[in-house]
GROMACS .gro file of C-alpha atoms in nm:
model
   58
    1LYS     CA    1  -0.001  -0.001   0.003
    2ASP     CA    2   0.093   0.356  -0.043
    3LEU     CA    3   0.260   0.544   0.243
    4GLU     CA    4  -0.024   0.802   0.251
    5GLU     CA    5  -0.282   0.525   0.267
    6ASN     CA    6  -0.118   0.388   0.589
    7ARG     CA    7  -0.023   0.717   0.752
    8GLU     CA    8  -0.247   0.671   1.051
    9GLN     CA    9  -0.114   0.315   1.120
   10ILE     CA   10   0.248   0.426   1.074
   11GLU     CA   11   0.199   0.720   1.311
   12GLU     CA   12   0.028   0.496   1.570
   13PHE     CA   13   0.315   0.248   1.543
   14TRP     CA   14   0.572   0.512   1.623
   15LEU     CA   15   0.373   0.716   1.876
   16LYS     CA   16   0.251   0.428   2.093
   17PRO     CA   17   0.587   0.369   2.260
   18THR     CA   18   0.677   0.740   2.269
   19PRO     CA   19   0.616   0.900   2.610
   20MET     CA   20   0.521   1.240   2.458
   21LYS     CA   21   0.258   1.073   2.231
   22ARG     CA   22   0.319   1.316   1.940
   23MET     CA   23   0.547   1.387   1.657
   24GLY     CA   24   0.815   1.650   1.709
   25GLN     CA   25   0.790   1.977   1.522
   26PRO     CA   26   1.081   2.127   1.331
   27GLU     CA   27   1.096   2.431   1.560
   28GLU     CA   28   1.158   2.190   1.859
   29LEU     CA   29   1.479   2.082   1.702
   30GLN     CA   30   1.615   2.420   1.607
   31GLY     CA   31   1.764   2.493   1.949
   32ALA     CA   32   1.986   2.182   1.931
   33ALA     CA   33   2.080   2.246   1.571
   34LEU     CA   34   2.182   2.605   1.650
   35TYR     CA   35   2.379   2.497   1.957
   36LEU     CA   36   2.572   2.235   1.758
   37ALA     CA   37   2.647   2.486   1.481
   38SER     CA   38   2.757   2.757   1.734
   39ASP     CA   39   3.080   2.819   1.908
   40ALA     CA   40   2.895   2.724   2.235
   41SER     CA   41   2.942   2.355   2.140
   42SER     CA   42   3.321   2.392   2.071
   43PHE     CA   43   3.416   2.176   2.368
   44MET     CA   44   3.152   1.909   2.289
   45THR     CA   45   3.295   1.593   2.144
   46GLY     CA   46   3.201   1.229   2.120
   47HIS     CA   47   2.838   1.269   2.219
   48THR     CA   48   2.513   1.178   2.046
   49MET     CA   49   2.233   1.428   2.122
   50ILE     CA   50   1.908   1.236   2.106
   51ILE     CA   51   1.591   1.441   2.046
   52ASP     CA   52   1.312   1.188   2.005
   53GLY     CA   53   1.039   1.271   2.255
   54GLY     CA   54   1.161   0.993   2.484
   55TYR     CA   55   1.124   0.713   2.230
   56THR     CA   56   1.465   0.565   2.303
   57ILE     CA   57   1.369   0.513   2.669
   58TYR     CA   58   1.200   0.198   2.559
   0.00000   0.00000   0.00000
């Protein structure tokens, strides 16, 4: 089936185990992106910043 035909089932599959129970919005990621692109992150190394609404808790 086409992706659009299954959109509700796909979203339910991903949102069910996500504590925030919603998809993230682009503006919710901009702070992290700006931080990583700025001089403020110059001492940051070897770290993975996970922004996923708590999905990886499970």
